[in-house]
Amino acid sequence: MTLSRDQVRHVALLARLGLEPGEEDYYAEQLSRILEHIERLQQVDTDAIPPTAQVVEVLPVMREDVPGPCLSQEAALANAPESEGGFFVVRAIQEPDPG
Amino acid sequence: MTDLYALTIGELAPMLRDREISAVELLDAHLQRIEAVDPKVKAYLRLTPDLARAQAADADRRFQAGEAGPLTGIPVAIKDVLCVEGVETTAGSRILAGFKPPYEATAIARLRAAGCVFLGMTNCDEFAMGSSTENSGFYTTHNPWSLDKVPGGSSGGSAAAVAAGEAVFGLGTDTGGSIRQPAALCGVVGMKPTYGRVSRYGLIAFASSLDQIGPFARSVADAALVLSAVAGADPNDSTCFERPLDLSQLEAGVKGMRLGVPKEYFEVAGMEAGVRESVEQALAALQGAGAELVDVTLPHTDYGLAAYYIIAPAEASSNLARFDGVKYGLRAPRTESLLDTYLHTRREGFGAEVRRRIMLGTYALSSGYYDAYYLKAQKVRTLIKRDFDAAFERCDAVVSATSPTVAFEIGAKTGDPLAMYLNDVLTLGGNLAGLPGVSLPCAPAGGLPVGLQVLAPQFREDVALRVARAYEQAGVRAEVASVA
């Protein structure tokens, strides 16, 4: 399995990672080598095997639904690059389709 | 008299209790040691001397008032992925530069309540992704035993700090070996608890089904003490459980215990002869102490790395979506749109390895590839768990090398991600199966530390630590590197 330059560009956009010029080739080569190793998973017969998402038996945890202390608005905003009037400030979300 | 910075918690606690030394003196000894050796080792990203002085003074007050516990006044090094309220915590990443957590990790809060003294935040691979600290967004930590070598990773800063006498103990995190492998390469004791033993609340997440917090120390008893201080259920982490942790049999020895030797773990690619020899000697010493060695098999070992490098990056790609230049950390300047902010912020803020893993994980989870990669890897994870279940029917614990190699030269593997990933081939099975594991020093090879790994069934930290303690008595004990 190899990743093409176009696939790298597509995946990077899905992951919201900007790429520098020339990085498509760099990552295509490296990710392809890693995927080549990962290919060996296909040799394992897993037809009758259930997947494991959580490896330790999880017991239900119950508690009373009681309001408790939580972060103040000020504390929650303290690390924001930009905030105003109790809100996080972001750029306009209307944008052209990146294709 | 031995320098204060070279002593263990077990040695220091009675001295503090009997007022032979004060917590302030112990802190000063460590700050001086850090000043002397950290310019070479670079274990710390940032020190917190003001906080430490206040905590040490408070510890001395507690000793006077008779309110001290076994960890009161003990200086600790904290991996930069564990949130300390009000102290810059960055996960070794430029994207979190300046971030001061508004809340504290549960493990940290427990150490604070126990009266520990926080020396500072230690270097690590960015977001704990790496095996050498070379992926740190800031700088590389040097191995205290040989400064041109890596300390291992990702928790390399905490391991190096403990090895160099720059802290009495440390906290790290282990997702695929990130406590045990640097412990091995730095010649200290490192423990990854069972998944679910220690709360992950306030741990900056890498792979949530694998991450676990644990101690570095210079004795097995110290590691056990720290584990019991941080373990236990937490209302803020529903995957953390209250299960028995009885460490009273730590000194009981291995007489009559069965230790499983998995042949696959001695045949992995890149296993160095010196490492193998040292571990075989350690197994003979355990046999001499009364353990029975039994052959066990972990037949899916060859698939562990592949399964891990789907599951961990997939979870990471989701966890790291939160770094978007909005709520905290870096925001790229002069962007036109929200998409533009995301793309530029994450380009400037993340290093190459983090970007590689985010892309790998995104790809594995993307439409059309999910079944072939992520679901397949989760099924192989089941098989790896079953391998260990079957092994533990024949033995009490599984013993092997921690890392196939000793510490390698800085720069030796940075151009080849897959070669770097192979450092974790003997440790990541423990994460996939959720097992507790200890690494402790056995005989050095070529002058460099070698780690012996002991894996036990889930929630049987007592067994892993008891075996480790038996070897420590019969074999090698951790020492402080002189840092030449």
Coordinates of C-alpha atoms in Angstrom, one line a residue:
Chain A
M1 CA 0.0 0.0 0.0
T2 CA 1.4 3.3 -1.0
L3 CA 0.0 6.8 -0.4
S4 CA 0.0 9.2 -3.4
R5 CA 0.8 12.8 -3.2
D6 CA -2.9 13.6 -3.7
Q7 CA -3.9 11.3 -0.9
V8 CA -1.5 13.0 1.5
R9 CA -3.0 16.4 0.5
H10 CA -6.5 15.0 1.1
V11 CA -5.6 13.5 4.5
A12 CA -3.8 16.6 5.6
L13 CA -6.9 18.7 4.8
L14 CA -9.1 16.3 6.7
A15 CA -6.8 16.6 9.6
R16 CA -6.6 20.4 9.2
L17 CA -2.8 20.3 8.8
G18 CA -1.3 22.9 6.5
L19 CA 1.6 21.5 4.4
E20 CA 4.7 23.4 3.3
P21 CA 5.5 23.2 -0.4
G22 CA 7.3 19.8 -1.0
E23 CA 6.0 18.2 2.1
E24 CA 3.5 16.0 0.2
D25 CA 6.4 14.0 -1.3
Y26 CA 8.1 13.7 2.1
Y27 CA 5.0 12.4 3.9
A28 CA 3.9 10.3 1.0
E29 CA 7.3 8.4 1.1
Q30 CA 7.4 8.1 4.9
L31 CA 3.8 7.1 5.4
S32 CA 4.0 4.6 2.6
R33 CA 6.9 2.9 4.4
I34 CA 5.0 2.7 7.6
L35 CA 1.9 1.4 5.9
E36 CA 4.0 -1.2 4.2
H37 CA 4.9 -2.6 7.6
I38 CA 1.3 -2.3 8.8
E39 CA 0.2 -4.4 5.8
R40 CA 1.2 -7.5 7.7
L41 CA -2.1 -7.2 9.7
Q42 CA -3.9 -8.6 6.6
Q43 CA -2.1 -11.9 7.1
V44 CA -3.9 -12.5 10.4
D45 CA -7.2 -14.4 10.2
T46 CA -9.6 -12.3 12.3
D47 CA -13.0 -13.4 10.9
A48 CA -14.2 -14.8 14.2
I49 CA -12.4 -12.3 16.4
P50 CA -14.3 -9.4 18.1
P51 CA -12.5 -6.0 18.2
T52 CA -11.1 -4.6 21.5
A53 CA -11.7 -0.9 22.1
Q54 CA -11.3 -1.0 25.8
V55 CA -9.0 -3.6 27.3
V56 CA -10.0 -3.5 30.9
E57 CA -13.4 -4.6 32.0
V58 CA -15.4 -1.4 32.6
L59 CA -17.8 -1.5 35.5
P60 CA -20.6 1.0 35.4
V61 CA -19.8 4.1 37.5
M62 CA -22.8 5.8 39.0
R63 CA -23.1 8.9 41.1
E64 CA -25.8 11.3 42.2
D65 CA -26.3 14.1 39.6
V66 CA -25.4 17.0 42.0
P67 CA -24.1 20.3 40.7
G68 CA -20.5 21.0 41.9
P69 CA -17.9 23.6 41.4
C70 CA -16.6 24.1 37.8
L71 CA -14.2 26.5 36.0
S72 CA -15.2 30.1 36.0
Q73 CA -15.8 31.8 32.7
E74 CA -12.7 33.9 33.4
A75 CA -10.5 30.8 34.1
A76 CA -11.8 29.0 31.0
L77 CA -10.9 32.0 28.8
A78 CA -7.6 32.8 30.4
N79 CA -5.5 30.8 27.9
A80 CA -7.4 31.9 24.8
P81 CA -5.3 33.6 22.2
E82 CA -8.2 36.1 21.8
S83 CA -11.4 36.6 23.8
E84 CA -13.9 39.3 24.1
G85 CA -17.0 39.9 26.3
G86 CA -16.8 36.3 27.7
F87 CA -16.4 34.7 24.2
F88 CA -13.6 33.0 22.3
V89 CA -12.9 35.2 19.2
V90 CA -12.4 33.3 15.9
R91 CA -12.2 34.3 12.3
A92 CA -15.3 34.3 10.2
I93 CA -16.5 30.8 9.5
Q94 CA -18.0 31.5 6.1
E95 CA -15.3 30.5 3.7
P96 CA -15.0 29.4 0.1
D97 CA -15.0 25.6 -0.4
P98 CA -11.3 24.6 -0.3
G99 CA -11.9 21.9 -2.9
Chain B
M1 CA 28.2 11.0 53.9
T2 CA 26.4 10.3 50.6
D3 CA 25.1 13.4 48.8
L4 CA 21.5 14.0 49.6
Y5 CA 20.6 14.0 45.9
A6 CA 21.7 10.3 45.6
L7 CA 19.4 8.9 48.3
T8 CA 16.1 7.1 47.8
I9 CA 12.7 8.0 49.4
G10 CA 13.2 5.0 51.7
E11 CA 16.5 6.4 52.9
L12 CA 15.3 10.1 53.1
A13 CA 11.9 9.6 54.8
P14 CA 13.4 8.6 58.2
M15 CA 16.0 11.4 58.0
L16 CA 13.2 13.9 57.4
R17 CA 11.0 12.4 60.0
D18 CA 13.8 12.5 62.6
R19 CA 14.7 16.1 61.7
E20 CA 18.2 15.1 60.6
I21 CA 17.6 17.1 57.5
S22 CA 14.9 19.6 56.6
A23 CA 12.8 19.5 53.4
V24 CA 14.3 22.9 52.5
E25 CA 17.9 21.5 52.8
L26 CA 16.8 18.5 50.6
L27 CA 15.3 20.9 48.0
D28 CA 18.5 23.0 48.0
A29 CA 20.6 19.9 47.4
H30 CA 18.5 19.2 44.4
L31 CA 18.5 22.7 43.0
Q32 CA 22.3 22.8 43.3
R33 CA 22.6 19.4 41.6
I34 CA 20.3 20.6 38.8
E35 CA 22.3 23.7 38.4
A36 CA 25.5 21.6 38.2
V37 CA 24.4 18.9 35.7
D38 CA 21.2 20.1 33.9
P39 CA 23.1 22.3 31.4
K40 CA 24.5 19.0 30.1
V41 CA 21.6 16.6 30.7
K42 CA 18.7 19.0 29.8
A43 CA 16.2 16.9 31.6
Y44 CA 14.0 19.9 32.6
L45 CA 12.0 22.2 30.3
R46 CA 11.3 24.6 33.1
L47 CA 11.9 24.7 36.9
T48 CA 9.5 25.9 39.5
P49 CA 11.8 27.0 42.4
D50 CA 9.3 29.4 43.9
L51 CA 6.6 26.8 44.1
A52 CA 9.1 24.2 45.4
R53 CA 10.4 26.5 48.2
A54 CA 6.8 27.2 49.4
Q55 CA 6.1 23.4 49.3
A56 CA 9.4 22.6 51.1
A57 CA 8.7 25.1 53.8
D58 CA 5.2 23.7 54.2
A59 CA 6.6 20.2 54.4
D60 CA 8.9 21.3 57.3
R61 CA 5.9 22.7 59.0
R62 CA 4.1 19.4 58.6
F63 CA 7.0 17.5 60.1
Q64 CA 6.9 19.8 63.1
A65 CA 3.2 19.4 63.5
G66 CA 3.4 15.6 63.1
E67 CA 1.2 15.7 60.0
A68 CA 3.8 14.3 57.5
G69 CA 3.4 11.2 55.4
P70 CA 6.0 9.0 53.6
L71 CA 6.3 11.4 50.6
T72 CA 6.2 14.7 52.5
G73 CA 9.2 16.9 51.5
I74 CA 10.3 14.6 48.7
P75 CA 11.3 16.4 45.5
V76 CA 9.7 15.2 42.3
A77 CA 10.2 15.7 38.5
I78 CA 7.0 16.0 36.5
K79 CA 6.6 15.1 32.8
D80 CA 5.4 18.1 30.8
V81 CA 2.1 16.3 29.9
L82 CA 0.7 16.4 33.4
C83 CA -1.3 19.5 34.2
V84 CA 0.0 21.4 37.2
E85 CA -2.4 24.2 38.0
G86 CA -1.0 27.6 37.2
V87 CA 2.4 26.2 35.9
E88 CA 3.2 26.3 32.2
T89 CA 2.5 22.7 30.8
T90 CA 3.1 22.2 27.1
A91 CA 3.4 18.5 26.3
G92 CA 6.8 19.3 24.8
S93 CA 5.0 21.2 22.0
R94 CA 5.3 24.6 20.6
I95 CA 1.5 24.6 20.1
L96 CA 1.0 24.8 23.8
A97 CA 3.7 27.3 24.6
G98 CA 2.5 29.5 27.4
F99 CA -0.4 27.3 28.4
K100 CA -1.1 27.5 32.2
P101 CA -3.7 24.8 33.1
P102 CA -6.6 26.2 35.1
Y103 CA -7.0 22.8 36.9
E104 CA -4.7 20.0 38.1
A105 CA -4.2 16.4 37.1
T106 CA -5.5 14.0 39.7
A107 CA -2.1 12.3 40.1
I108 CA -0.4 15.7 40.6
A109 CA -3.1 16.8 43.1
R110 CA -2.5 13.6 45.1
L111 CA 1.3 14.2 45.2
R112 CA 0.6 17.8 46.2
A113 CA -1.6 16.6 49.1
A114 CA 1.0 14.1 50.1
G115 CA 3.4 17.0 50.6
C116 CA 5.8 16.4 47.6
V117 CA 8.0 19.3 46.4
F118 CA 7.6 20.0 42.6
L119 CA 11.0 20.8 41.0
G120 CA 9.7 21.4 37.5
M121 CA 8.4 20.1 34.2
T122 CA 10.6 17.6 32.4
N123 CA 11.3 17.3 28.7
C124 CA 9.5 14.7 26.5
D125 CA 8.8 13.9 22.9
E126 CA 6.1 16.2 21.7
F127 CA 2.7 14.9 22.9
A128 CA 4.6 11.8 24.2
M129 CA 5.1 10.6 20.6
G130 CA 8.6 9.2 20.4
S131 CA 11.3 7.0 22.0
S132 CA 14.2 9.4 22.4
T133 CA 13.0 13.0 23.4
E134 CA 14.4 14.0 20.0
N135 CA 10.8 14.9 19.0
S136 CA 10.5 17.5 21.7
G137 CA 9.5 20.9 20.3
F138 CA 12.2 22.5 22.5
Y139 CA 15.4 20.4 22.7
T140 CA 16.8 16.9 23.2
T141 CA 17.6 15.4 26.6
H142 CA 20.9 13.7 27.0
N143 CA 21.5 10.3 28.6
P144 CA 23.2 11.0 32.0
W145 CA 25.4 7.8 31.5
S146 CA 26.7 8.9 28.1
L147 CA 25.8 12.4 27.1
D148 CA 26.0 11.8 23.3
K149 CA 23.2 9.2 23.6
V150 CA 19.5 9.5 23.9
P151 CA 17.7 8.9 27.3
G152 CA 14.9 7.1 25.6
G153 CA 11.4 8.4 25.5
S154 CA 8.9 9.7 25.5
S155 CA 9.3 10.4 29.2
G156 CA 13.1 10.8 28.8
G157 CA 13.3 14.0 30.9
S158 CA 11.9 12.4 34.0
A159 CA 14.0 9.2 33.5
A160 CA 17.2 11.3 33.0
A161 CA 16.4 13.6 36.0
V162 CA 16.0 10.6 38.3
A163 CA 19.2 8.9 36.9
A164 CA 21.2 12.1 37.3
G165 CA 20.1 12.9 40.9
E166 CA 18.1 15.8 39.7
A167 CA 15.0 14.5 41.5
V168 CA 14.3 11.7 44.0
F169 CA 11.5 10.3 41.8
G170 CA 9.6 11.3 38.7
L171 CA 6.3 10.9 37.0
G172 CA 5.9 9.9 33.4
T173 CA 3.3 8.4 31.1
D174 CA 3.4 5.2 29.1
T175 CA 1.4 4.7 25.9
G176 CA 3.6 2.2 24.2
G177 CA 6.6 2.0 26.5
S178 CA 7.3 5.7 27.3
I179 CA 8.0 5.0 31.0
R180 CA 9.7 1.6 30.8
Q181 CA 12.0 2.2 27.7
P182 CA 13.6 5.4 29.1
A183 CA 13.8 3.8 32.5
A184 CA 15.8 1.0 30.8
L185 CA 18.0 3.3 28.9
C186 CA 18.7 5.5 31.9
G187 CA 19.2 2.7 34.5
V188 CA 16.3 3.5 36.8
V189 CA 13.1 1.7 37.9
G190 CA 10.0 2.7 35.9
M191 CA 6.5 1.4 36.2
K192 CA 3.5 1.4 33.9
P193 CA 0.5 0.5 36.0
T194 CA -2.6 -1.4 34.8
Y195 CA -4.7 0.6 32.4
G196 CA -7.3 2.0 34.8
R197 CA -5.1 2.0 37.9
V198 CA -4.2 5.7 37.9
S199 CA -6.6 8.5 36.9
R200 CA -5.8 10.1 33.5
Y201 CA -7.7 13.3 34.4
G202 CA -5.4 16.2 33.6
L203 CA -3.1 14.1 31.5
I204 CA -2.8 15.7 28.1
A205 CA -4.1 12.8 26.0
F206 CA -2.2 11.0 23.3
A207 CA -4.0 7.6 22.9
S208 CA -6.8 7.3 25.5
S209 CA -7.2 3.6 25.5
L210 CA -3.5 3.1 26.1
D211 CA -2.1 6.0 28.2
Q212 CA -1.2 5.4 31.8
I213 CA 0.7 7.5 34.4
G214 CA 3.4 5.9 36.5
P215 CA 6.6 6.5 38.5
F216 CA 10.3 6.6 37.9
A217 CA 12.5 5.9 41.0
R218 CA 15.8 4.5 42.1
S219 CA 14.4 1.6 44.0
V220 CA 11.5 -0.8 43.5
A221 CA 10.2 0.1 47.0
D222 CA 10.1 3.8 46.0
A223 CA 8.2 3.0 42.8
A224 CA 5.7 1.0 44.9
L225 CA 5.3 3.9 47.4
V226 CA 4.6 6.4 44.6
L227 CA 2.2 4.1 42.9
S228 CA 0.1 3.7 46.0
A229 CA 0.0 7.5 46.4
V230 CA -1.3 8.2 42.9
A231 CA -3.5 5.1 42.4
G232 CA -7.2 4.7 42.9
A233 CA -10.7 5.7 41.6
D234 CA -11.4 9.3 40.6
P235 CA -14.8 10.7 39.8
N236 CA -13.2 12.6 37.0
D237 CA -12.1 9.5 35.1
S238 CA -14.7 6.8 34.5
T239 CA -12.0 4.4 33.2
C240 CA -10.1 4.5 36.5
F241 CA -11.1 1.9 39.1
E242 CA -10.8 1.1 42.8
R243 CA -9.3 -2.3 42.8
P244 CA -7.2 -3.9 45.5
L245 CA -3.5 -2.9 45.6
D246 CA -1.8 -4.9 48.3
L247 CA 2.0 -4.2 48.3
S248 CA 2.6 -5.8 51.7
Q249 CA 4.3 -8.8 50.1
L250 CA 6.9 -6.8 48.3
E251 CA 9.8 -8.5 50.1
A252 CA 8.3 -12.0 49.9
G253 CA 10.7 -13.1 47.2
V254 CA 10.1 -15.3 44.2
K255 CA 10.5 -18.8 45.7
G256 CA 7.8 -21.0 44.1
M257 CA 6.8 -18.3 41.6
R258 CA 6.6 -19.2 37.9
L259 CA 8.2 -16.7 35.5
G260 CA 7.2 -17.0 31.9
V261 CA 10.0 -16.5 29.2
P262 CA 8.4 -15.7 25.9
K263 CA 10.7 -16.9 23.1
E264 CA 9.3 -14.4 20.6
Y265 CA 10.6 -11.5 22.9
F266 CA 14.1 -12.8 22.6
E267 CA 14.0 -13.1 18.8
V268 CA 12.8 -9.6 17.8
A269 CA 14.5 -7.7 15.1
G270 CA 17.4 -5.6 16.3
M271 CA 17.9 -7.5 19.7
E272 CA 21.5 -6.7 20.8
A273 CA 23.6 -9.6 22.0
G274 CA 24.7 -7.6 25.1
V275 CA 21.1 -6.9 26.1
R276 CA 20.1 -10.5 25.6
E277 CA 23.1 -11.7 27.7
S278 CA 22.3 -9.3 30.5
V279 CA 18.7 -10.4 30.6
E280 CA 19.6 -14.1 30.6
Q281 CA 21.9 -13.5 33.5
A282 CA 19.0 -11.7 35.3
L283 CA 16.7 -14.7 34.6
A284 CA 19.4 -17.0 36.1
A285 CA 19.6 -14.8 39.2
L286 CA 15.8 -15.0 39.6
Q287 CA 16.0 -18.8 39.2
G288 CA 18.7 -18.8 41.8
A289 CA 16.4 -16.9 44.1
G290 CA 13.9 -19.7 43.8
A291 CA 11.7 -18.9 40.8
E292 CA 10.8 -21.5 38.2
L293 CA 11.4 -20.4 34.6
V294 CA 8.7 -21.6 32.2
D295 CA 8.6 -21.2 28.4
V296 CA 5.6 -19.3 27.2
T297 CA 4.6 -18.2 23.7
L298 CA 3.1 -14.8 22.5
P299 CA 2.4 -15.8 18.9
H300 CA 1.1 -12.5 17.7
T301 CA 4.2 -10.5 18.8
D302 CA 5.1 -9.9 15.1
Y303 CA 1.8 -8.0 14.7
G304 CA 1.9 -5.8 17.8
L305 CA 3.8 -2.9 16.3
A306 CA 1.5 -2.8 13.3
A307 CA -1.7 -2.9 15.4
Y308 CA -0.2 -0.3 17.8
Y309 CA 0.7 2.1 15.0
I310 CA -2.9 2.1 13.8
I311 CA -4.7 2.3 17.1
A312 CA -2.4 4.9 18.8
P313 CA -2.3 7.4 15.8
A314 CA -6.0 6.9 15.3
E315 CA -6.8 7.9 18.8
A316 CA -4.2 10.7 18.7
S317 CA -5.6 12.2 15.5
S318 CA -8.9 12.6 17.3
N319 CA -7.4 13.8 20.6
L320 CA -5.2 16.4 19.0
A321 CA -8.1 17.9 17.0
R322 CA -8.6 20.2 20.0
F323 CA -5.5 22.2 19.3
D324 CA -7.1 24.6 16.9
G325 CA -5.8 28.0 17.9
V326 CA -9.0 29.0 19.6
K327 CA -9.1 27.9 23.2
Y328 CA -5.5 27.8 24.3
G329 CA -1.9 27.9 23.0
L330 CA -0.6 29.1 19.7
R331 CA -2.7 30.9 17.1
A332 CA -1.1 31.6 13.8
P333 CA -1.2 35.4 13.1
R334 CA -2.8 37.1 10.1
T335 CA -5.1 34.4 8.9
E336 CA -8.1 35.1 6.7
S337 CA -10.6 32.5 7.7
L338 CA -11.3 29.9 10.4
L339 CA -10.0 27.1 8.1
D340 CA -6.9 29.2 7.5
T341 CA -6.4 29.6 11.2
Y342 CA -6.6 25.8 11.7
L343 CA -4.2 25.0 8.8
H344 CA -1.6 27.6 9.8
T345 CA -1.8 27.1 13.5
R346 CA -1.4 23.3 13.2
R347 CA 1.4 23.7 10.6
E348 CA 3.4 26.0 12.8
G349 CA 2.6 24.4 16.1
F350 CA 3.1 20.6 15.5
G351 CA 6.4 19.0 14.8
A352 CA 7.1 16.4 12.1
E353 CA 6.4 13.2 14.1
V354 CA 3.1 14.5 15.5
R355 CA 2.0 15.5 12.0
R356 CA 3.0 12.1 10.7
R357 CA 0.9 10.3 13.3
I358 CA -2.1 12.6 12.9
M359 CA -2.1 11.9 9.2
L360 CA -1.6 8.2 9.7
G361 CA -4.5 8.1 12.2
T362 CA -6.7 10.3 10.0
Y363 CA -6.1 8.0 7.1
A364 CA -6.8 4.8 9.1
L365 CA -10.1 6.2 10.2
S366 CA -11.1 7.7 6.9
S367 CA -14.0 6.5 4.8
G368 CA -13.1 3.3 2.9
Y369 CA -10.1 2.4 5.1
Y370 CA -11.7 2.0 8.5
D371 CA -12.4 -1.7 8.3
A372 CA -9.0 -2.6 6.7
Y373 CA -7.0 -0.7 9.2
Y374 CA -8.7 0.4 12.5
L375 CA -11.1 -2.4 12.9
K376 CA -8.5 -4.9 11.8
A377 CA -6.0 -3.5 14.4
Q378 CA -8.6 -3.7 17.1
K379 CA -9.2 -7.4 16.3
V380 CA -5.5 -8.1 16.4
R381 CA -5.5 -6.3 19.7
T382 CA -7.9 -8.9 21.0
L383 CA -5.5 -11.7 19.8
I384 CA -2.6 -10.0 21.6
K385 CA -4.6 -9.8 24.8
R386 CA -5.5 -13.5 24.5
D387 CA -1.9 -14.4 24.0
F388 CA -1.1 -12.8 27.4
D389 CA -4.2 -14.5 29.0
A390 CA -2.9 -17.9 27.8
A391 CA 0.6 -17.1 29.0
F392 CA -0.6 -16.1 32.5
E393 CA -2.3 -19.5 32.8
R394 CA 1.1 -21.0 32.9
C395 CA 3.0 -18.4 34.9
D396 CA 2.7 -15.6 37.4
A397 CA 4.6 -13.0 35.4
V398 CA 6.3 -12.6 32.1
V399 CA 10.0 -11.5 32.0
S400 CA 12.1 -10.2 29.1
A401 CA 14.2 -7.3 28.1
T402 CA 12.5 -3.9 28.2
S403 CA 14.2 -2.6 25.0
P404 CA 16.0 -4.6 22.4
T405 CA 18.9 -2.0 22.5
V406 CA 20.9 0.1 24.9
A407 CA 20.8 3.9 24.5
F408 CA 21.7 4.9 21.0
E409 CA 23.5 7.9 19.6
I410 CA 21.5 11.1 19.3
G411 CA 20.5 11.5 15.7
A412 CA 21.0 7.8 14.8
K413 CA 17.3 7.0 14.1
T414 CA 15.7 10.4 13.4
G415 CA 15.6 9.9 9.7
D416 CA 13.8 6.5 9.9
P417 CA 10.5 6.6 11.8
L418 CA 10.0 2.8 11.6
A419 CA 13.4 2.1 13.1
M420 CA 12.5 4.4 16.0
Y421 CA 9.1 2.7 16.4
L422 CA 10.9 -0.7 16.8
N423 CA 12.3 0.6 20.2
D424 CA 8.9 -0.2 21.6
V425 CA 8.4 -3.7 20.2
L426 CA 8.8 -5.3 23.7
T427 CA 6.8 -2.8 25.6
L428 CA 3.7 -2.0 23.5
G429 CA 2.1 -5.4 24.0
G430 CA 1.7 -4.5 27.7
N431 CA -0.3 -1.4 26.7
L432 CA -2.4 -3.2 24.1
A433 CA -3.3 -5.8 26.8
G434 CA -3.6 -3.2 29.6
L435 CA -1.0 -4.9 31.8
P436 CA 1.1 -3.5 34.6
G437 CA 4.9 -3.6 33.8
V438 CA 8.1 -2.7 35.6
S439 CA 11.5 -2.0 34.0
L440 CA 14.4 -2.2 36.3
P441 CA 18.2 -2.1 35.7
C442 CA 20.1 -5.4 35.2
A443 CA 23.8 -5.7 34.4
P444 CA 25.0 -3.0 32.0
A445 CA 26.2 -3.9 28.5
G446 CA 29.2 -2.0 27.2
G447 CA 28.9 0.4 30.1
L448 CA 25.3 1.4 29.3
P449 CA 22.2 0.4 31.3
V450 CA 20.0 -2.5 30.3
G451 CA 16.4 -2.9 31.5
L452 CA 14.7 -6.1 32.7
Q453 CA 10.9 -6.0 32.1
V454 CA 8.4 -7.8 34.3
L455 CA 4.8 -7.9 33.1
A456 CA 1.9 -9.2 35.3
P457 CA -1.8 -9.8 34.8
Q458 CA -4.1 -6.8 35.0
F459 CA -4.3 -5.2 38.5
R460 CA -1.4 -7.4 39.7
E461 CA 1.2 -4.6 40.2
D462 CA 2.0 -6.4 43.4
V463 CA 3.3 -9.4 41.5
A464 CA 5.4 -7.4 39.0
L465 CA 6.9 -5.3 41.8
R466 CA 7.6 -8.4 44.0
V467 CA 9.5 -10.0 41.2
A468 CA 11.3 -6.8 40.5
R469 CA 12.2 -6.4 44.2
A470 CA 13.5 -10.0 44.3
Y471 CA 15.8 -9.3 41.3
E472 CA 16.9 -6.0 42.9
Q473 CA 18.0 -7.9 46.0
A474 CA 19.8 -10.6 44.0
G475 CA 21.2 -8.5 41.2
V476 CA 21.7 -4.8 40.4
R477 CA 20.4 -1.7 42.1
A478 CA 19.9 1.7 40.5
E479 CA 22.6 4.3 41.0
V480 CA 23.0 8.0 40.3
A481 CA 25.1 8.8 37.2
S482 CA 28.0 11.0 37.9
V483 CA 27.4 13.0 34.7
A484 CA 30.9 13.5 33.4

